[in-house]
mmCIF file of C-alpha atoms in Angstrom:
data_model
loop_
_atom_site.group_PDB
_atom_site.id
_atom_site.type_symbol
_atom_site.label_atom_id
_atom_site.label_comp_id
_atom_site.label_asym_id
_atom_site.label_seq_id
_atom_site.Cartn_x
_atom_site.Cartn_y
_atom_site.Cartn_z
ATOM 1 C CA MET A 1 -179.372 1.698 98.119
ATOM 2 C CA GLU A 2 -181.080 2.841 100.555
ATOM 3 C CA GLY A 3 -184.053 0.801 102.910
ATOM 4 C CA GLY A 4 -182.748 -2.638 102.590
ATOM 5 C CA GLY A 5 -179.711 -2.366 100.571
ATOM 6 C CA GLN A 6 -180.985 -3.391 97.073
ATOM 7 C CA VAL A 7 -178.884 -2.359 93.649
ATOM 8 C CA GLY A 8 -181.329 -0.168 91.528
ATOM 9 C CA PRO A 9 -181.844 -0.140 87.844
ATOM 10 C CA THR A 10 -179.272 2.735 87.558
ATOM 11 C CA SER A 11 -176.232 0.889 88.780
ATOM 12 C CA ILE A 12 -177.353 -2.322 86.588
ATOM 13 C CA ARG A 13 -177.278 -0.281 83.550
ATOM 14 C CA GLY A 14 -174.106 1.251 84.038
ATOM 15 C CA HIS A 15 -172.921 -1.872 84.706
ATOM 16 C CA GLY A 16 -173.835 -3.284 81.808
ATOM 17 C CA GLN A 17 -172.470 -0.199 79.854
ATOM 18 C CA LEU A 18 -169.292 -0.631 81.244
ATOM 19 C CA SER A 19 -168.982 -4.686 80.403
ATOM 20 C CA ARG A 20 -170.144 -3.598 76.655
ATOM 21 C CA LEU A 21 -167.626 -1.097 76.326
ATOM 22 C CA ARG A 22 -164.758 -3.293 77.874
ATOM 23 C CA SER A 23 -165.738 -6.261 75.249
ATOM 24 C CA SER A 24 -165.718 -3.233 72.490
ATOM 25 C CA SER A 25 -162.574 -2.398 73.303
ATOM 26 C CA LEU A 26 -160.974 -5.699 73.253
ATOM 27 C CA GLU A 27 -162.411 -6.269 69.928
ATOM 28 C CA ILE A 28 -160.887 -3.262 68.651
ATOM 29 C CA ARG A 29 -157.882 -3.995 70.153
ATOM 30 C CA GLU A 30 -157.907 -7.643 68.763
ATOM 31 C CA LYS A 31 -158.326 -6.109 65.492
ATOM 32 C CA GLY A 32 -155.985 -3.566 65.390
ATOM 33 C CA SER A 33 -153.502 -6.340 66.702
ATOM 34 C CA GLU A 34 -154.302 -8.449 63.439
ATOM 35 C CA ILE A 35 -154.008 -5.237 61.168
ATOM 36 C CA LEU A 36 -150.728 -4.662 62.779
ATOM 37 C CA ARG A 37 -149.778 -8.395 62.311
ATOM 38 C CA GLU A 38 -151.077 -8.540 58.829
ATOM 39 C CA GLN A 39 -148.878 -5.129 58.046
ATOM 40 C CA LEU A 40 -146.352 -6.556 59.990
ATOM 41 C CA ASP A 41 -146.174 -9.828 57.790
ATOM 42 C CA ALA A 42 -146.572 -8.304 54.437
ATOM 43 C CA ALA A 43 -143.859 -5.693 55.563
ATOM 44 C CA LYS A 44 -141.493 -8.783 56.439
ATOM 45 C CA ASN A 45 -142.606 -10.190 52.744
ATOM 46 C CA GLU A 46 -141.775 -6.942 51.018
ATOM 47 C CA LEU A 47 -138.169 -6.772 52.796
ATOM 48 C CA LYS A 48 -137.850 -10.431 51.947
ATOM 49 C CA LEU A 49 -138.209 -9.590 48.066
ATOM 50 C CA LYS A 50 -136.304 -6.404 48.679
ATOM 51 C CA ASP A 51 -133.410 -8.445 50.165
ATOM 52 C CA LYS A 52 -133.381 -11.233 47.488
ATOM 53 C CA GLU A 53 -133.563 -8.278 44.508
ATOM 54 C CA CYS A 54 -130.463 -6.617 46.750
ATOM 55 C CA GLU A 55 -128.624 -9.943 46.642
ATOM 56 C CA ARG A 56 -129.493 -10.258 42.943
ATOM 57 C CA LEU A 57 -128.204 -6.843 42.374
ATOM 58 C CA SER A 58 -125.321 -7.676 44.166
ATOM 59 C CA GLN A 59 -124.013 -10.808 42.295
ATOM 60 C CA VAL A 60 -124.834 -8.905 39.033
ATOM 61 C CA ARG A 61 -122.661 -5.813 40.547
ATOM 62 C CA ASN A 62 -119.642 -8.284 41.538
ATOM 63 C CA GLN A 63 -119.873 -10.304 38.085
ATOM 64 C CA LEU A 64 -119.730 -6.909 36.545
ATOM 65 C CA GLU A 65 -116.940 -5.721 38.348
ATOM 66 C CA GLN A 66 -115.229 -9.239 38.032
ATOM 67 C CA GLU A 67 -115.747 -8.727 34.059
ATOM 68 C CA LEU A 68 -114.357 -5.220 33.727
ATOM 69 C CA GLU A 69 -111.586 -6.398 35.972
ATOM 70 C CA GLU A 70 -110.840 -9.008 33.526
ATOM 71 C CA LEU A 71 -111.510 -6.877 30.534
ATOM 72 C CA THR A 72 -109.097 -4.142 31.754
ATOM 73 C CA ALA A 73 -106.277 -6.639 32.282
ATOM 74 C CA SER A 74 -106.744 -8.274 28.954
ATOM 75 C CA LEU A 75 -106.535 -4.868 27.296
ATOM 76 C CA PHE A 76 -103.413 -3.780 29.497
ATOM 77 C CA GLU A 77 -101.946 -7.345 28.779
ATOM 78 C CA GLU A 78 -102.512 -6.665 24.652
ATOM 79 C CA ALA A 79 -101.553 -3.112 25.019
ATOM 80 C CA HIS A 80 -98.225 -4.144 26.719
ATOM 81 C CA LYS A 81 -97.941 -7.036 23.894
ATOM 82 C CA MET A 82 -98.536 -4.398 21.412
ATOM 83 C CA VAL A 83 -95.945 -1.964 22.806
ATOM 84 C CA ARG A 84 -93.441 -5.312 23.426
ATOM 85 C CA ASP A 85 -93.710 -6.391 19.623
ATOM 86 C CA ALA A 86 -93.260 -2.812 18.441
ATOM 87 C CA ASN A 87 -90.072 -2.213 20.373
ATOM 88 C CA VAL A 88 -88.563 -5.798 19.455
ATOM 89 C CA LYS A 89 -89.656 -5.062 15.665
ATOM 90 C CA GLN A 90 -88.115 -1.180 16.289
ATOM 91 C CA ALA A 91 -84.938 -2.600 17.571
ATOM 92 C CA ALA A 92 -84.802 -5.449 14.954
ATOM 93 C CA SER A 93 -84.985 -2.912 12.322
ATOM 94 C CA GLU A 94 -82.450 -0.668 13.749
ATOM 95 C CA LYS A 95 -80.262 -3.656 14.149
ATOM 96 C CA GLN A 96 -80.595 -4.267 10.273
ATOM 97 C CA LEU A 97 -80.599 -1.008 9.518
ATOM 98 C CA LYS A 98 -76.739 -0.276 11.630
ATOM 99 C CA GLU A 99 -75.859 -3.775 9.868
ATOM 100 C CA ALA A 100 -77.058 -2.827 6.402
ATOM 101 C CA GLN A 101 -75.392 0.549 6.577
ATOM 102 C CA GLY A 102 -72.032 -0.977 8.053
ATOM 103 C CA LYS A 103 -72.105 -3.816 4.978
ATOM 104 C CA ILE A 104 -72.311 -0.903 2.442
ATOM 105 C CA ASP A 105 -69.695 0.825 3.972
ATOM 106 C CA VAL A 106 -67.555 -2.414 4.164
ATOM 107 C CA LEU A 107 -68.519 -3.375 0.918
ATOM 108 C CA GLN A 108 -67.616 0.392 -0.722
ATOM 109 C CA ALA A 109 -64.132 -0.230 0.994
ATOM 110 C CA GLU A 110 -64.052 -3.509 -0.499
ATOM 111 C CA VAL A 111 -65.038 -2.810 -3.966
ATOM 112 C CA THR A 112 -62.329 0.054 -3.659
ATOM 113 C CA ALA A 113 -59.844 -2.238 -2.760
ATOM 114 C CA LEU A 114 -60.619 -4.882 -4.916
ATOM 115 C CA LYS A 115 -60.662 -2.893 -8.042
ATOM 116 C CA THR A 116 -56.616 -2.311 -7.454
ATOM 117 C CA LEU A 117 -55.997 -5.977 -5.842
ATOM 118 C CA VAL A 118 -58.722 -8.023 -8.154
ATOM 119 C CA LEU A 119 -58.542 -6.491 -11.143
ATOM 120 C CA THR A 120 -54.675 -7.154 -12.248
ATOM 121 C CA SER A 121 -53.222 -7.826 -15.381
ATOM 122 C CA THR A 122 -54.534 -10.646 -17.406
ATOM 123 C CA PRO A 123 -53.420 -12.840 -20.194
ATOM 124 C CA SER A 124 -56.072 -11.234 -22.538
ATOM 125 C CA SER A 125 -55.586 -7.675 -21.830
ATOM 126 C CA PRO A 126 -52.304 -7.433 -20.150
ATOM 127 C CA ASN A 127 -51.380 -3.715 -18.626
ATOM 128 C CA ARG A 128 -48.565 -2.574 -20.595
ATOM 129 C CA GLN A 129 -46.627 -0.806 -18.044
ATOM 130 C CA LEU A 130 -46.394 -4.196 -16.390
ATOM 131 C CA HIS A 131 -45.540 -5.503 -19.590
ATOM 132 C CA PRO A 132 -42.594 -3.887 -21.322
ATOM 133 C CA GLN A 133 -42.299 -6.384 -24.297
ATOM 134 C CA LEU A 134 -45.519 -5.371 -25.447
ATOM 135 C CA GLN A 135 -44.840 -1.693 -26.103
ATOM 136 C CA SER A 136 -42.933 -0.623 -29.325
ATOM 137 C CA SER A 137 -38.870 0.079 -28.934
ATOM 138 C CA GLY A 138 -38.999 3.906 -28.651
ATOM 139 C CA THR A 139 -41.759 3.674 -25.903
ATOM 140 C CA ARG A 140 -40.048 0.919 -23.935
ATOM 141 C CA GLY A 141 -36.735 2.740 -23.967
ATOM 142 C CA SER A 142 -38.360 5.672 -22.194
ATOM 143 C CA TYR A 143 -39.837 3.369 -19.866
ATOM 144 C CA LYS A 144 -36.968 2.064 -18.628
ATOM 145 C CA SER A 145 -35.043 5.043 -18.597
ATOM 146 C CA HIS A 146 -38.288 6.350 -15.921
ATOM 147 C CA ILE A 147 -37.566 3.324 -14.120
ATOM 148 C CA ARG A 148 -33.838 4.202 -13.858
ATOM 149 C CA ASN A 149 -34.148 7.581 -12.825
ATOM 150 C CA LYS A 150 -36.874 6.634 -10.320
ATOM 151 C CA SER A 151 -34.298 3.476 -9.032
ATOM 152 C CA ALA A 152 -31.185 6.525 -8.580
ATOM 153 C CA SER A 153 -33.338 8.298 -6.149
ATOM 154 C CA GLY A 154 -34.788 5.423 -4.105
ATOM 155 C CA ALA A 155 -33.765 4.371 -0.782
ATOM 156 C CA PHE A 156 -30.692 3.191 -1.281
ATOM 157 C CA PRO A 157 -27.925 6.069 -1.816
ATOM 158 C CA LEU A 158 -24.931 3.792 -3.781
ATOM 159 C CA SER A 159 -22.238 5.050 -6.109
ATOM 160 C CA PRO A 160 -23.244 5.510 -9.705
ATOM 161 C CA ALA A 161 -21.755 2.503 -10.795
ATOM 162 C CA LYS A 162 -23.609 0.531 -8.436
ATOM 163 C CA LYS A 163 -26.739 2.182 -9.237
ATOM 164 C CA GLU A 164 -26.409 1.149 -12.830
ATOM 165 C CA VAL A 165 -25.363 -2.282 -11.632
ATOM 166 C CA SER A 166 -28.197 -2.941 -9.346
ATOM 167 C CA ILE A 167 -31.077 -1.555 -11.932
ATOM 168 C CA GLN A 168 -30.430 -3.787 -15.332
ATOM 169 C CA PRO A 169 -31.076 -6.909 -12.609
ATOM 170 C CA VAL A 170 -34.626 -5.490 -11.544
ATOM 171 C CA GLU A 171 -36.193 -4.637 -15.017
ATOM 172 C CA SER A 172 -34.483 -8.123 -16.438
ATOM 173 C CA VAL A 173 -36.516 -10.003 -14.036
ATOM 174 C CA LEU A 174 -39.759 -8.187 -13.851
ATOM 175 C CA SER A 175 -39.570 -8.576 -17.971
ATOM 176 C CA SER A 176 -39.193 -12.020 -17.443
ATOM 177 C CA LEU A 177 -41.738 -12.663 -15.187
ATOM 178 C CA SER A 178 -44.267 -10.422 -16.918
ATOM 179 C CA GLU A 179 -43.619 -12.351 -20.079
ATOM 180 C CA GLY A 180 -44.191 -15.708 -18.183
ATOM 181 C CA LEU A 181 -47.650 -14.139 -16.797
ATOM 182 C CA ALA A 182 -48.524 -13.049 -20.127
ATOM 183 C CA PHE A 183 -47.661 -16.007 -22.126
ATOM 184 C CA SER A 184 -47.395 -19.373 -20.281
ATOM 185 C CA LEU A 185 -49.735 -20.475 -17.352
ATOM 186 C CA GLN A 186 -49.630 -23.813 -16.346
ATOM 187 C CA MET A 187 -51.599 -25.030 -13.749
ATOM 188 C CA ASP A 188 -50.143 -27.382 -10.895
ATOM 189 C CA SER A 189 -52.783 -29.604 -10.475
ATOM 190 C CA ILE A 190 -51.398 -30.632 -6.588
ATOM 191 C CA LEU A 191 -51.698 -26.623 -5.872
ATOM 192 C CA PHE A 192 -54.984 -26.454 -7.125
ATOM 193 C CA ALA A 193 -56.419 -29.325 -5.529
ATOM 194 C CA GLU A 194 -55.106 -28.106 -2.238
ATOM 195 C CA PHE A 195 -56.626 -24.836 -2.969
ATOM 196 C CA LEU A 196 -60.091 -26.132 -3.808
ATOM 197 C CA MET A 197 -60.179 -28.126 -0.377
ATOM 198 C CA TRP A 198 -59.497 -25.114 1.408
ATOM 199 C CA LYS A 199 -61.933 -22.825 -0.491
ATOM 200 C CA GLU A 200 -64.987 -25.196 0.430
ATOM 201 C CA HIS A 201 -64.535 -24.095 4.184
ATOM 202 C CA PRO A 202 -62.148 -21.308 3.882
ATOM 203 C CA SER A 203 -60.632 -20.244 7.087
ATOM 204 C CA LEU A 204 -57.320 -18.921 8.040
ATOM 205 C CA ASP A 205 -56.176 -21.683 10.036
ATOM 206 C CA ARG A 206 -52.774 -22.771 8.974
ATOM 207 C CA SER A 207 -53.572 -26.403 9.510
ATOM 208 C CA SER A 208 -54.934 -26.776 6.143
ATOM 209 C CA ALA A 209 -52.398 -28.091 3.775
ATOM 210 C CA PHE A 210 -53.156 -25.009 1.394
ATOM 211 C CA LEU A 211 -52.152 -21.977 3.784
ATOM 212 C CA SER A 212 -49.267 -24.545 5.338
ATOM 213 C CA ARG A 213 -47.914 -25.062 2.222
ATOM 214 C CA ILE A 214 -48.176 -21.027 1.520
ATOM 215 C CA TYR A 215 -46.769 -20.546 5.205
ATOM 216 C CA ARG A 216 -43.708 -22.770 4.695
ATOM 217 C CA GLU A 217 -42.917 -21.698 1.275
ATOM 218 C CA ASP A 218 -43.979 -17.943 1.211
ATOM 219 C CA ILE A 219 -44.926 -16.066 4.356
ATOM 220 C CA GLY A 220 -42.407 -17.629 6.518
ATOM 221 C CA PRO A 221 -39.392 -16.711 4.162
ATOM 222 C CA CYS A 222 -40.515 -13.275 3.347
ATOM 223 C CA LEU A 223 -41.325 -12.373 6.880
ATOM 224 C CA SER A 224 -37.740 -13.691 8.449
ATOM 225 C CA PHE A 225 -36.073 -10.747 9.331
ATOM 226 C CA THR A 226 -32.694 -10.334 11.230
ATOM 227 C CA ARG A 227 -34.379 -9.677 14.456
ATOM 228 C CA SER A 228 -36.213 -13.027 14.651
ATOM 229 C CA GLU A 229 -38.490 -11.887 17.792
ATOM 230 C CA LEU A 230 -39.418 -8.647 15.808
ATOM 231 C CA SER A 231 -40.267 -10.972 12.608
ATOM 232 C CA HIS A 232 -42.553 -13.327 14.762
ATOM 233 C CA LEU A 233 -44.488 -10.258 16.268
ATOM 234 C CA VAL A 234 -44.868 -8.800 12.874
ATOM 235 C CA GLN A 235 -46.300 -12.048 11.533
ATOM 236 C CA SER A 236 -48.645 -11.971 14.335
ATOM 237 C CA ALA A 237 -49.925 -8.821 13.955
ATOM 238 C CA VAL A 238 -50.211 -9.469 9.968
ATOM 239 C CA GLU A 239 -52.416 -12.546 10.935
ATOM 240 C CA ASN A 240 -54.444 -10.753 13.543
ATOM 241 C CA ASN A 241 -54.995 -7.357 11.009
ATOM 242 C CA SER A 242 -53.459 -5.204 13.532
ATOM 243 C CA LEU A 243 -50.269 -4.117 11.811
ATOM 244 C CA THR A 244 -50.300 -0.212 11.003
ATOM 245 C CA ILE A 245 -47.831 1.215 8.301
ATOM 246 C CA GLU A 246 -47.651 4.862 8.268
ATOM 247 C CA PRO A 247 -45.096 7.236 6.208
ATOM 248 C CA VAL A 248 -42.768 9.548 8.292
ATOM 249 C CA ALA A 249 -41.025 12.732 7.822
ATOM 250 C CA MET A 250 -37.255 11.905 7.522
ATOM 251 C CA SER A 251 -37.005 14.971 10.108
ATOM 252 C CA ALA A 252 -39.328 13.257 12.441
ATOM 253 C CA VAL A 253 -37.966 12.071 16.011
ATOM 254 C CA PRO A 254 -38.983 8.737 16.572
ATOM 255 C CA MET A 255 -41.557 9.091 19.703
ATOM 256 C CA VAL A 256 -40.999 5.429 21.359
ATOM 257 C CA LYS A 257 -40.818 4.139 24.595
ATOM 258 C CA ALA A 258 -38.459 0.966 23.389
ATOM 259 C CA SER A 259 -34.988 1.524 22.940
ATOM 260 C CA ALA A 260 -33.457 3.072 19.765
ATOM 261 C CA ILE A 261 -31.720 -0.195 19.058
ATOM 262 C CA GLU A 262 -34.779 -2.126 19.020
ATOM 263 C CA CYS A 263 -37.392 0.327 16.819
ATOM 264 C CA GLY A 264 -34.013 1.751 14.401
ATOM 265 C CA GLY A 265 -34.452 4.958 13.462
ATOM 266 C CA PRO A 266 -35.144 7.236 10.227
ATOM 267 C CA LYS A 267 -31.663 5.555 8.869
ATOM 268 C CA LYS A 268 -31.619 2.446 10.499
ATOM 269 C CA CYS A 269 -33.993 -0.444 9.935
ATOM 270 C CA ALA A 270 -35.790 -2.157 12.748
ATOM 271 C CA LEU A 271 -36.078 -5.683 11.322
ATOM 272 C CA SER A 272 -32.987 -5.816 9.322
ATOM 273 C CA GLY A 273 -30.639 -3.949 11.388
ATOM 274 C CA LEU A 274 -28.964 -2.355 8.347
ATOM 275 C CA SER A 275 -28.173 1.148 7.865
ATOM 276 C CA ARG A 276 -30.994 2.429 5.378
ATOM 277 C CA LEU A 277 -33.065 5.125 5.163
ATOM 278 C CA CYS A 278 -36.405 4.420 6.237
ATOM 279 C CA LYS A 279 -39.510 6.341 4.974
ATOM 280 C CA HIS A 280 -41.697 4.443 6.979
ATOM 281 C CA ARG A 281 -42.503 2.746 10.419
ATOM 282 C CA ILE A 282 -44.806 0.055 11.717
ATOM 283 C CA LYS A 283 -46.860 -0.384 14.854
ATOM 284 C CA LEU A 284 -47.895 -3.402 16.401
ATOM 285 C CA GLY A 285 -51.552 -3.445 17.533
ATOM 286 C CA ASP A 286 -52.402 -1.318 20.616
ATOM 287 C CA LYS A 287 -48.820 -0.897 21.232
ATOM 288 C CA GLU A 288 -46.956 2.499 21.550
ATOM 289 C CA SER A 289 -43.771 1.745 20.103
ATOM 290 C CA TYR A 290 -42.970 2.348 16.402
ATOM 291 C CA TYR A 291 -40.392 0.576 14.251
ATOM 292 C CA TYR A 292 -38.867 2.207 11.454
ATOM 293 C CA ILE A 293 -38.621 0.000 8.222
ATOM 294 C CA SER A 294 -36.659 0.019 5.490
ATOM 295 C CA PRO A 295 -38.385 0.276 1.752
ATOM 296 C CA SER A 296 -37.390 -3.441 1.218
ATOM 297 C CA SER A 297 -38.582 -4.674 4.576
ATOM 298 C CA ARG A 298 -42.040 -2.693 3.977
ATOM 299 C CA ALA A 299 -42.173 -4.434 0.285
ATOM 300 C CA ARG A 300 -42.157 -7.530 2.069
ATOM 301 C CA ILE A 301 -44.626 -7.174 4.744
ATOM 302 C CA THR A 302 -47.172 -5.377 1.910
ATOM 303 C CA ALA A 303 -46.874 -8.184 0.108
ATOM 304 C CA VAL A 304 -47.443 -10.936 2.884
ATOM 305 C CA CYS A 305 -50.760 -8.295 3.888
ATOM 306 C CA ASN A 306 -52.163 -8.238 0.585
ATOM 307 C CA PHE A 307 -52.172 -12.055 0.439
ATOM 308 C CA PHE A 308 -54.127 -11.534 3.640
ATOM 309 C CA THR A 309 -56.043 -9.378 2.480
ATOM 310 C CA TYR A 310 -57.121 -11.288 -0.179
ATOM 311 C CA ILE A 311 -57.831 -14.578 1.286
ATOM 312 C CA ARG A 312 -59.966 -12.615 4.151
ATOM 313 C CA TYR A 313 -62.216 -11.318 1.188
ATOM 314 C CA ILE A 314 -62.466 -14.934 -0.307
ATOM 315 C CA GLN A 315 -63.617 -16.146 3.175
ATOM 316 C CA GLN A 316 -66.113 -13.103 3.222
ATOM 317 C CA GLY A 317 -67.623 -13.903 0.151
ATOM 318 C CA LEU A 318 -66.708 -10.777 -1.564
ATOM 319 C CA VAL A 319 -64.687 -12.370 -4.532
ATOM 320 C CA ARG A 320 -67.318 -13.206 -7.376
ATOM 321 C CA HIS A 321 -64.678 -14.782 -9.371
ATOM 322 C CA ASP A 322 -64.450 -18.691 -10.406
ATOM 323 C CA ALA A 323 -61.821 -20.819 -8.341
ATOM 324 C CA GLU A 324 -59.543 -20.969 -11.461
ATOM 325 C CA GLN A 325 -59.552 -17.073 -11.467
ATOM 326 C CA MET A 326 -59.087 -16.949 -7.745
ATOM 327 C CA PHE A 327 -56.363 -19.634 -7.797
ATOM 328 C CA TRP A 328 -54.198 -17.528 -10.348
ATOM 329 C CA GLU A 329 -54.813 -14.475 -8.508
ATOM 330 C CA ILE A 330 -53.016 -16.115 -5.088
ATOM 331 C CA MET A 331 -50.201 -17.781 -7.289
ATOM 332 C CA ARG A 332 -49.511 -13.831 -8.297
ATOM 333 C CA LEU A 333 -49.538 -12.501 -4.783
ATOM 334 C CA ARG A 334 -47.429 -15.703 -3.858
ATOM 335 C CA ARG A 335 -45.126 -14.452 -6.923
ATOM 336 C CA GLU A 336 -44.908 -10.895 -5.348
ATOM 337 C CA MET A 337 -43.981 -12.510 -2.057
ATOM 338 C CA ASN A 338 -41.095 -14.046 -3.517
ATOM 339 C CA VAL A 339 -40.242 -11.042 -5.455
ATOM 340 C CA ALA A 340 -39.984 -8.959 -2.095
ATOM 341 C CA LYS A 341 -38.228 -11.757 -0.213
ATOM 342 C CA LEU A 342 -35.531 -11.555 -3.161
ATOM 343 C CA GLY A 343 -35.203 -7.782 -2.555
ATOM 344 C CA PHE A 344 -36.727 -6.974 -5.662
ATOM 345 C CA TYR A 345 -39.300 -3.856 -5.280
ATOM 346 C CA LEU A 346 -40.663 -0.799 -6.892
ATOM 347 C CA THR A 347 -40.068 2.739 -5.159
ATOM 348 C CA ASP A 348 -42.506 5.176 -4.298
ATOM 349 C CA GLN A 349 -42.308 7.160 -7.084
ATOM 350 C CA GLY A 350 -42.073 4.273 -9.728
#
């Protein structure tokens, strides 16, 4: 710019090039920014799509987890229910098995007892040993001799004369009773009606007319001993089925906590208070005291026990006979109580 300060062509060209470069860089910058914005928008759109996909997959996962939990809970509940049902069925089966085994044992014992209790002499087939009149004269004589020998060795050591006197009434009474049972049976309609009413709802409640009569006419008198307080205890034990009768050795020493006067001894009956040879003793329930009893007292207690055993069998449904057969068996047991009450009994040898 010499000589007047004018701008030369070179400077003008440089200026133009600089302007073009600036405009080019602006265009490039704008295009780059536009491209970046497009890429950013595309990335945002893609990111939104991925977010939606993630949200959908998350919902699917939550649904699957919920279904899995419900299925697991259902399976566990079903498994617990099956185990519980199986345990209940097993317990019921074991209980039924024990009850069945118990019933079998009871029935076996009942059948054994019923063979000697229920299958007794009947008019159609009398027992010849119980009915001496059905035997021949020679056989009958030997039978009476056998009874007399047995009685001579019984529980009452009397003089020979007294022995012979006490034997004949026993044989004659037993013979007359046997003849009555074998050849003449006449049913009392009142007694039979009372029995039928009791049989509809059998129980051991003495308030019924049937048992009330038997208590008044048979059980009470049969178990009425000199020692009234002990008699009541014996009757209660018989009713509750908690009386124990056991034989004792003649040399045994009474192991009791009560006094000797109360419990008697091998030669004194605790119930009658009489001096008798006592071959048995009784125990009342869970008490530790034993009471020595004479053969006569034992026969009276045993007769009442046999009656209670039979009516318990009827109450439990173990007797399959008809009402008339049951009635006659009860009448026979009542007869045994009355005979024992009067002092007639068979010795252990007889």
